[in-house]
Tab-separated table of C-alpha atoms in Angstrom:
chain	number	residue	atom	x	y	z
A	866	MET	CA	38.951	34.540	100.861
A	867	THR	CA	38.380	30.802	100.582
A	868	PRO	CA	41.236	28.355	100.029
A	869	THR	CA	39.913	27.423	96.550
A	870	VAL	CA	40.046	31.018	95.389
A	871	GLU	CA	43.561	31.384	96.692
A	872	LEU	CA	44.578	28.216	94.898
A	873	ALA	CA	43.079	29.508	91.652
A	874	ASP	CA	44.920	32.825	92.030
A	875	TYR	CA	48.174	30.988	92.632
A	876	ILE	CA	47.704	28.847	89.517
A	877	LEU	CA	46.929	31.917	87.383
A	878	SER	CA	49.980	33.753	88.681
A	879	GLU	CA	52.182	30.771	87.866
A	880	GLU	CA	50.782	30.553	84.318
A	881	LEU	CA	51.257	34.267	83.785
A	882	SER	CA	54.889	34.042	84.905
A	883	LYS	CA	55.443	31.142	82.471
A	884	LYS	CA	53.928	33.124	79.603
A	885	ALA	CA	56.094	36.113	80.439
A	886	LYS	CA	59.207	33.930	80.316
A	887	GLU	CA	58.022	32.509	76.966
A	888	ASN	CA	57.515	36.014	75.559
A	889	VAL	CA	61.062	36.968	76.606
A	890	ASN	CA	62.429	33.885	74.883
A	891	LEU	CA	60.402	34.657	71.733
A	892	SER	CA	61.683	38.224	71.603
A	893	CYS	CA	65.250	36.954	71.889
A	894	GLN	CA	64.619	34.484	69.094
A	895	LEU	CA	63.084	37.189	66.864
A	896	THR	CA	66.128	39.453	67.331
A	897	ALA	CA	68.401	36.537	66.454
A	898	GLN	CA	66.290	35.783	63.373
A	899	GLY	CA	66.442	39.442	62.301
A	900	LEU	CA	70.223	39.324	62.431
A	901	LYS	CA	70.249	36.087	60.470
A	902	GLU	CA	67.923	37.576	57.828
A	903	LYS	CA	70.267	40.540	57.353
A	904	GLU	CA	73.196	38.186	56.923
A	905	LEU	CA	71.190	36.057	54.483
A	906	LYS	CA	70.204	39.123	52.439
A	907	LYS	CA	73.798	40.204	52.241
A	908	HIS	CA	74.834	36.699	51.242
A	909	CYS	CA	72.101	36.641	48.579
A	910	ASP	CA	73.294	39.927	47.133
A	911	ASP	CA	76.820	38.570	46.938
A	912	LEU	CA	75.571	35.421	45.223
A	913	LYS	CA	73.583	37.505	42.702
A	914	LYS	CA	76.682	39.491	41.794
A	915	GLU	CA	78.683	36.284	41.404
A	916	LYS	CA	75.868	34.846	39.284
A	917	GLU	CA	75.840	37.873	36.986
A	918	ASP	CA	79.604	37.693	36.588
A	919	MET	CA	79.369	33.994	35.803
A	920	LEU	CA	76.607	34.644	33.236
A	921	GLN	CA	78.723	37.231	31.443
A	922	ILE	CA	81.660	34.795	31.371
A	923	LEU	CA	79.343	32.044	30.051
A	924	LYS	CA	77.981	34.311	27.314
A	925	SER	CA	81.462	35.188	26.128
A	926	ASN	CA	82.422	31.495	26.225
A	927	GLU	CA	79.278	30.566	24.246
A	928	LYS	CA	80.163	33.075	21.517
A	929	ILE	CA	83.657	31.615	21.243
A	930	ILE	CA	82.256	28.051	21.187
A	931	LYS	CA	79.712	28.971	18.480
A	932	GLU	CA	82.397	30.494	16.284
A	933	ASN	CA	84.585	27.409	16.731
A	934	LYS	CA	81.621	25.119	16.043
A	935	GLU	CA	80.768	26.892	12.778
A	936	GLU	CA	84.343	26.577	11.566
A	937	LEU	CA	84.472	22.920	12.610
A	938	SER	CA	81.119	22.196	10.906
A	939	LYS	CA	82.350	23.813	7.676
A	940	VAL	CA	85.496	21.718	7.740
A	941	ALA	CA	83.502	18.552	8.509
A	942	TYR	CA	81.029	19.325	5.712
A	943	GLN	CA	83.880	19.775	3.215
A	944	GLU	CA	85.448	16.492	4.344
A	945	ARG	CA	82.099	14.705	3.941
A	946	ALA	CA	81.613	16.187	0.467
A	947	MET	CA	85.074	15.036	-0.564
A	948	LEU	CA	84.426	11.545	0.792
A	949	SER	CA	81.047	11.326	-1.014
A	950	THR	CA	82.580	12.446	-4.322
A	951	LEU	CA	85.373	9.903	-3.936
A	952	SER	CA	82.884	7.122	-3.175
A	953	ASN	CA	80.708	8.146	-6.130
A	954	LYS	CA	83.710	8.109	-8.449
A	955	GLU	CA	84.705	4.666	-7.205
A	956	LYS	CA	81.148	3.423	-7.805
A	957	ALA	CA	81.129	4.938	-11.300
A	958	ILE	CA	84.455	3.246	-12.099
A	959	ASN	CA	83.108	-0.094	-10.859
A	960	GLU	CA	79.904	0.340	-12.876
A	961	LEU	CA	81.902	1.166	-16.009
A	962	ASN	CA	84.014	-1.955	-15.535
A	963	GLU	CA	80.875	-4.075	-15.141
A	964	ALA	CA	79.280	-2.423	-18.203
A	965	LEU	CA	82.378	-3.185	-20.269
A	966	LYS	CA	82.255	-6.806	-19.193
A	967	LYS	CA	78.532	-7.024	-20.074
A	968	HIS	CA	79.149	-5.312	-23.405
A	969	GLU	CA	81.797	-7.871	-24.277
A	970	VAL	CA	79.414	-10.697	-23.351
A	971	GLU	CA	76.576	-9.130	-25.384
A	972	LYS	CA	78.929	-8.640	-28.330
A	973	ALA	CA	79.788	-12.327	-28.272
A	974	ASN	CA	76.083	-13.237	-28.051
A	975	LEU	CA	75.230	-10.920	-30.934
A	976	LEU	CA	77.887	-12.492	-33.109
A	977	GLU	CA	76.443	-15.917	-32.345
A	978	GLN	CA	72.887	-14.657	-33.079
A	979	ALA	CA	74.013	-13.090	-36.368
A	980	ALA	CA	75.487	-16.408	-37.449
A	981	ALA	CA	72.282	-18.216	-36.476
A	982	ALA	CA	70.186	-15.570	-38.286
A	983	GLN	CA	72.214	-16.018	-41.444
A	984	ASP	CA	71.563	-19.755	-41.312
A	985	LEU	CA	67.826	-19.127	-40.812
A	986	LYS	CA	67.826	-16.644	-43.685
A	987	ASP	CA	69.324	-19.195	-46.035
A	988	LYS	CA	66.814	-21.822	-44.936
A	989	SER	CA	63.837	-19.412	-45.222
A	990	ILE	CA	64.899	-18.351	-48.743
A	991	LYS	CA	64.912	-21.984	-49.789
A	992	GLU	CA	61.479	-22.545	-48.198
A	993	LEU	CA	60.054	-19.382	-49.825
A	994	ASN	CA	61.222	-20.467	-53.236
A	995	LYS	CA	59.561	-23.825	-52.704
A	996	HIS	CA	56.361	-22.115	-51.442
A	997	CYS	CA	56.281	-19.824	-54.498
A	998	ASP	CA	56.411	-22.844	-56.761
A	999	ASP	CA	53.522	-24.416	-54.850
A	1000	LEU	CA	51.489	-21.180	-55.080
A	1001	LYS	CA	51.980	-21.010	-58.829
A	1002	LYS	CA	50.625	-24.534	-59.142
A	1003	GLU	CA	47.635	-23.675	-56.883
A	1004	LYS	CA	46.966	-20.514	-58.935
A	1005	GLU	CA	46.809	-22.526	-62.131
A	1006	ASP	CA	44.402	-24.979	-60.470
A	1007	MET	CA	42.229	-22.078	-59.194
A	1008	PHE	CA	42.016	-20.536	-62.670
A	1009	GLU	CA	40.806	-23.850	-64.031
A	1010	LYS	CA	38.172	-24.124	-61.266
A	1011	LEU	CA	37.028	-20.501	-61.818
A	1012	GLU	CA	36.531	-21.113	-65.515
A	1013	SER	CA	34.381	-24.154	-64.738
A	1014	LYS	CA	32.383	-22.142	-62.122
A	1015	GLU	CA	31.787	-19.282	-64.586
A	1016	LYS	CA	30.339	-21.751	-67.048
A	1017	MET	CA	28.046	-23.134	-64.316
A	1018	ILE	CA	26.990	-19.595	-63.249
A	1019	LYS	CA	26.069	-18.639	-66.803
A	1020	LYS	CA	23.995	-21.769	-67.118
A	1021	ASN	CA	22.217	-21.163	-63.760
A	1022	LYS	CA	21.670	-17.484	-64.652
A	1023	GLU	CA	19.849	-18.396	-67.831
A	1024	GLU	CA	17.661	-20.870	-65.930
A	1025	TYR	CA	16.951	-18.285	-63.165
A	1026	LEU	CA	16.015	-15.585	-65.691
A	1027	SER	CA	13.592	-17.924	-67.380
A	1028	LYS	CA	11.977	-18.706	-64.000
A	1029	LEU	CA	11.797	-14.980	-63.135
A	1030	HIS	CA	10.056	-14.308	-66.415
A	1031	GLU	CA	7.450	-16.930	-65.564
A	1032	VAL	CA	6.980	-15.459	-62.051
A	1033	LEU	CA	6.540	-11.935	-63.472
A	1034	GLU	CA	3.881	-13.148	-65.863
A	1035	ASN	CA	2.074	-14.848	-62.971
A	1036	HIS	CA	2.237	-11.610	-60.938
A	1037	LYS	CA	0.838	-9.628	-63.848
A	1038	GLN	CA	-2.089	-12.031	-64.077
A	1039	GLU	CA	-2.673	-11.730	-60.302
A	1040	ASN	CA	-2.538	-7.918	-60.504
A	1041	THR	CA	-5.088	-7.826	-63.307
A	1042	TYR	CA	-7.324	-10.139	-61.265
A	1043	LEU	CA	-6.982	-7.907	-58.176
A	1044	ILE	CA	-7.726	-4.778	-60.219
A	1045	GLU	CA	-10.899	-6.390	-61.552
A	1046	GLU	CA	-11.855	-7.477	-58.015
A	1047	LEU	CA	-11.316	-3.936	-56.651
A	1048	ALA	CA	-13.410	-2.478	-59.465
A	1049	ALA	CA	-16.199	-4.926	-58.623
A	1050	LYS	CA	-16.001	-3.956	-54.925
A	1051	ASP	CA	-16.145	-0.252	-55.837
A	1052	LYS	CA	-19.272	-0.913	-57.868
A	1053	ILE	CA	-20.865	-2.759	-54.927
A	1054	LEU	CA	-19.981	0.111	-52.563
A	1055	LYS	CA	-21.398	2.707	-54.948
A	1056	GLU	CA	-24.594	0.686	-55.335
A	1057	GLY	CA	-24.836	0.384	-51.521
A	1058	GLU	CA	-24.374	4.137	-51.113
A	1059	GLU	CA	-27.020	4.808	-53.741
A	1060	MET	CA	-29.444	2.530	-51.833
A	1061	LEU	CA	-29.012	4.647	-48.665
A	1062	PRO	CA	-31.432	7.544	-48.188
A	1063	LYS	CA	-29.915	10.767	-49.528
A	1064	ILE	CA	-29.632	13.765	-47.230
A	1065	ILE	CA	-31.636	16.863	-48.118
A	1066	GLN	CA	-29.456	19.845	-49.038
A	1067	GLY	CA	-29.886	22.692	-46.543
A	1068	SER	CA	-31.164	20.296	-43.834
A	1069	PRO	CA	-29.944	20.627	-40.200
A	1070	LEU	CA	-27.548	17.658	-40.371
A	1071	GLN	CA	-26.130	18.884	-43.681
A	1072	TRP	CA	-25.629	22.323	-42.128
A	1073	VAL	CA	-23.798	20.700	-39.175
A	1074	HIS	CA	-21.573	18.796	-41.621
A	1075	ASP	CA	-20.787	21.922	-43.645
A	1076	SER	CA	-19.929	23.922	-40.495
A	1077	ILE	CA	-17.283	21.359	-39.450
A	1078	PRO	CA	-13.713	22.336	-40.546
A	1079	LYS	CA	-12.701	20.561	-43.759
A	1080	CYS	CA	-9.707	18.923	-42.088
A	1081	MET	CA	-12.146	17.152	-39.707
A	1082	GLN	CA	-14.917	16.270	-42.178
A	1083	THR	CA	-13.248	13.058	-43.421
A	1084	CYS	CA	-12.868	11.831	-39.827
A	1085	LEU	CA	-16.280	12.906	-38.428
A	1086	ALA	CA	-18.307	12.143	-41.581
A	1087	PRO	CA	-16.329	9.902	-43.984
A	1088	LYS	CA	-19.255	9.462	-46.428
A	1089	GLY	CA	-19.697	13.199	-47.039
A	1090	SER	CA	-22.610	13.601	-44.618
A	1091	ILE	CA	-23.657	12.528	-41.120
A	1092	THR	CA	-25.162	9.076	-41.803
A	1093	GLY	CA	-26.620	6.241	-39.755
A	1094	ASP	CA	-23.131	5.094	-38.721
A	1095	GLU	CA	-22.450	8.320	-36.853
A	1096	LEU	CA	-25.995	8.402	-35.393
A	1097	GLY	CA	-25.697	4.799	-34.161
A	1098	THR	CA	-22.322	5.442	-32.509
A	1099	PHE	CA	-23.631	8.622	-30.861
A	1100	MET	CA	-26.795	6.882	-29.579
A	1101	GLY	CA	-24.821	3.872	-28.301
A	1102	SER	CA	-22.441	6.045	-26.268
A	1103	LEU	CA	-25.389	8.099	-24.958
A	1104	VAL	CA	-27.246	4.944	-23.860
A	1105	THR	CA	-24.277	3.285	-22.097
A	1106	THR	CA	-23.154	6.426	-20.231
A	1107	THR	CA	-26.737	7.304	-19.214
A	1108	ALA	CA	-27.296	3.739	-17.965
A	1109	TYR	CA	-24.116	3.896	-15.876
A	1110	ASN	CA	-25.241	7.173	-14.250
A	1111	VAL	CA	-28.860	6.096	-13.507
A	1112	THR	CA	-28.355	2.464	-12.430
A	1113	TYR	CA	-29.411	1.815	-8.830
A	1114	SER	CA	-26.260	-0.215	-8.185
A	1115	ASN	CA	-24.338	3.093	-8.088
A	1116	SER	CA	-26.804	4.780	-5.694
A	1117	ASP	CA	-24.610	4.224	-2.638
A	1118	LEU	CA	-21.595	6.009	-4.140
A	1119	LYS	CA	-20.820	9.205	-2.214
A	1120	ALA	CA	-18.368	10.704	-4.708
A	1121	PHE	CA	-19.168	12.368	-8.037
A	1122	LEU	CA	-19.870	9.842	-10.818
A	1123	PHE	CA	-18.329	12.158	-13.419
A	1124	TRP	CA	-14.818	10.770	-12.958
A	1125	ASN	CA	-15.952	7.114	-13.062
A	1126	SER	CA	-17.987	7.853	-16.188
A	1127	LEU	CA	-15.010	9.633	-17.732
A	1128	ALA	CA	-12.826	6.566	-17.127
A	1129	ASN	CA	-15.437	4.318	-18.797
A	1130	LEU	CA	-15.751	6.752	-21.699
A	1131	ILE	CA	-11.961	6.839	-22.241
A	1132	GLY	CA	-11.970	3.036	-22.240
A	1133	SER	CA	-14.726	2.989	-24.882
A	1134	MET	CA	-12.812	5.474	-27.055
A	1135	PHE	CA	-9.606	3.445	-26.786
A	1136	GLY	CA	-11.536	0.282	-27.660
A	1137	GLN	CA	-12.997	1.989	-30.753
A	1138	ILE	CA	-9.493	3.067	-31.859
A	1139	CYS	CA	-8.223	-0.519	-31.504
A	1140	ASN	CA	-11.291	-1.772	-33.399
A	1141	ASN	CA	-10.594	0.683	-36.248
A	1142	ILE	CA	-6.952	-0.467	-36.466
A	1143	VAL	CA	-7.837	-4.174	-36.472
A	1144	THR	CA	-10.604	-3.658	-39.055
A	1145	GLN	CA	-8.301	-1.720	-41.392
A	1146	MET	CA	-5.478	-4.254	-40.993
A	1147	SER	CA	-7.818	-7.125	-41.879
A	1148	GLN	CA	-9.122	-5.322	-44.993
A	1149	THR	CA	-5.827	-3.980	-46.451
A	1150	ASP	CA	-2.467	-5.354	-47.519
A	1151	MET	CA	0.018	-3.958	-44.967
A	1152	LYS	CA	3.033	-4.713	-47.177
A	1153	LYS	CA	1.759	-2.588	-50.059
A	1154	GLU	CA	-0.146	0.195	-48.319
A	1155	GLY	CA	1.690	0.252	-44.994
A	1156	ALA	CA	0.304	2.197	-42.036
A	1157	LYS	CA	-0.851	5.300	-43.986
A	1158	LYS	CA	-4.500	4.255	-44.235
A	1159	ILE	CA	-4.539	3.157	-40.593
A	1160	PHE	CA	-3.620	6.674	-39.455
A	1161	LYS	CA	-6.395	8.115	-41.632
A	1162	ILE	CA	-9.194	6.048	-40.044
A	1163	ILE	CA	-7.731	5.667	-36.525
A	1164	GLY	CA	-10.111	8.311	-35.108
A	1165	LYS	CA	-13.251	7.141	-36.942
A	1166	SER	CA	-16.407	7.406	-34.721
A	1167	VAL	CA	-14.303	8.419	-31.668
A	1168	PHE	CA	-15.716	11.968	-31.683
A	1169	TRP	CA	-19.307	10.674	-31.649
A	1170	ILE	CA	-18.510	8.356	-28.700
A	1171	LEU	CA	-17.048	11.342	-26.832
A	1172	LEU	CA	-20.027	13.581	-27.663
A	1173	GLY	CA	-22.618	10.945	-26.713
A	1174	GLY	CA	-20.874	10.251	-23.396
A	1175	LEU	CA	-20.208	13.839	-22.333
A	1176	ILE	CA	-23.873	14.926	-22.445
A	1177	PRO	CA	-25.157	12.642	-19.603
A	1178	MET	CA	-21.864	13.036	-17.720
A	1179	LEU	CA	-22.171	16.825	-17.634
A	1180	ALA	CA	-25.895	16.612	-16.836
A	1181	GLY	CA	-25.754	14.261	-13.819
A	1182	GLY	CA	-22.110	13.447	-13.137
A	1183	PHE	CA	-21.774	16.172	-10.478
A	1184	ILE	CA	-25.025	15.350	-8.591
A	1185	LYS	CA	-24.396	13.152	-5.524
A	1186	LYS	CA	-28.033	12.326	-4.621
A	1187	TYR	CA	-29.205	9.343	-6.615
A	1188	TRP	CA	-32.839	10.358	-7.329
A	1189	LYS	CA	-31.880	13.848	-8.502
A	1190	ARG	CA	-29.157	12.375	-10.707
A	1191	LEU	CA	-31.640	9.799	-12.090
A	1192	VAL	CA	-34.252	12.408	-13.023
A	1193	VAL	CA	-31.820	14.969	-14.495
A	1194	THR	CA	-29.767	12.440	-16.481
A	1195	ALA	CA	-32.784	10.513	-17.797
A	1196	ALA	CA	-34.582	13.713	-18.834
A	1197	THR	CA	-31.466	15.043	-20.581
A	1198	ALA	CA	-30.928	11.747	-22.415
A	1199	LEU	CA	-34.605	11.657	-23.507
A	1200	VAL	CA	-34.436	15.229	-24.823
A	1201	VAL	CA	-31.197	14.513	-26.706
A	1202	LYS	CA	-32.619	11.295	-28.217
A	1203	CYS	CA	-35.819	13.015	-29.323
A	1204	GLY	CA	-33.832	15.929	-30.779
A	1205	SER	CA	-31.451	13.594	-32.656
A	1206	ALA	CA	-34.362	11.548	-34.036
A	1207	THR	CA	-36.120	14.740	-35.147
A	1208	LEU	CA	-32.984	15.989	-36.921
A	1209	TRP	CA	-32.672	12.580	-38.576
A	1210	LYS	CA	-36.271	12.714	-39.879
A	1211	LEU	CA	-35.991	16.313	-41.103
A	1212	SER	CA	-32.659	15.724	-42.841
A	1213	TYR	CA	-33.520	12.423	-44.601
A	1214	GLN	CA	-37.353	12.605	-44.948
A	1215	ILE	CA	-37.756	9.113	-43.457
A	1216	PRO	CA	-41.090	7.797	-42.094
A	1217	THR	CA	-42.121	8.953	-38.613
A	1218	TRP	CA	-42.126	5.452	-37.134
A	1219	GLN	CA	-38.369	5.122	-37.643
A	1220	PRO	CA	-37.271	7.993	-35.303
A	1221	VAL	CA	-39.982	6.949	-32.815
A	1222	LEU	CA	-38.588	3.406	-32.879
A	1223	ILE	CA	-35.075	4.811	-32.356
A	1224	VAL	CA	-36.223	6.677	-29.213
A	1225	ILE	CA	-38.121	3.651	-27.848
A	1226	LEU	CA	-35.190	1.300	-28.445
A	1227	GLY	CA	-32.868	3.776	-26.692
A	1228	ILE	CA	-35.157	3.902	-23.629
A	1229	ILE	CA	-35.355	0.089	-23.555
A	1230	GLY	CA	-31.563	-0.133	-23.902
A	1231	ILE	CA	-31.028	2.282	-21.002
A	1232	GLY	CA	-33.471	0.316	-18.854
A	1233	ILE	CA	-31.790	-3.003	-19.601
A	1234	ALA	CA	-28.257	-1.625	-19.176
A	1235	ALA	CA	-29.179	0.101	-15.899
A	1236	GLY	CA	-31.276	-2.746	-14.485
A	1237	ILE	CA	-29.005	-5.721	-15.104
A	1238	PRO	CA	-26.167	-4.456	-12.776
A	1239	HIS	CA	-28.756	-3.853	-10.033
A	1240	LEU	CA	-30.232	-7.349	-10.442
A	1241	VAL	CA	-26.742	-8.864	-10.303
A	1242	LYS	CA	-25.988	-6.876	-7.141
A	1243	VAL	CA	-29.252	-7.983	-5.479
A	1244	ALA	CA	-28.625	-11.621	-6.409
A	1245	SER	CA	-25.074	-11.490	-4.995
A	1246	GLU	CA	-26.329	-9.896	-1.732
A	1247	LYS	CA	-28.954	-12.660	-1.285
A	1248	LYS	CA	-26.290	-15.343	-1.598
């Protein structure tokens, strides 16, 4: 064996001996601790018993203290109640004394006020007597003035009645003059109606008039038959609506023209209603006749405007392509114009040149009404 190995063995043996000694010491300490733990456990058990005994004593003491406290609190409460009642009685006595003092003061004041009121009463009685005398004098003066006013009123009444009599006579003269004037106007109207061509009984237009409900005849044909007034209104609405649908200035519109045409047609109808109202108001006395006649003629010619406008609207209003809309609308308007002119000739036996002239004038009107917007548009684009 080398010396290093021997040295290492020696060191290990020394360390092992030290650890053995330490283990012996630890075992001795553990035995001592075990004994101490037993003593501590015994001491703890003794303390627990003492604690339980003390707790029982404390509980019995607490019961005794609670009973004594309740009795003491009852006695204290009774003493407090007695003290509060005594203090309240003292306050009530003091308040009664103060109220008696105030009552005596108020009694003295009331006696003084009663004396002052008696003085005022005497003075007011004297003043009232004086005022009554003054009122009697004023009453006598008023009676005198009223008598003089009654005399003046009678005089003015007689003068006013005489003036009213004169005014009534003047009104009677004016009424007779107006009656004569109305009779003359009725004669002129009858003569004008007699000058118009009479419709043939059993003719197409007369059949159309007779087929209309009676409640609508006065509005759609006020003269008893479909005359030139209704035909002119129908043709005018047909021409304007057709021109709006076929004008080249509306060729670039991509939407249906029906709704634009409907808006224009509603505007024309509203304008005709306003025209009827203004015409009736200018021809009648609103104070005497009121608004009754206005309501009767408010819808005059409106139906014919609606009918003349709906035909071209329904024919071409839902066609988007311009050339198709132009051909369909123009052809429909031409057929309607020729048919209306033919009905007019058959119903009134008028010369042939008159319905032909009506058709030609309608075509010219459509051309002018459709061409002018296009010319204006071209001129504005050139600028």
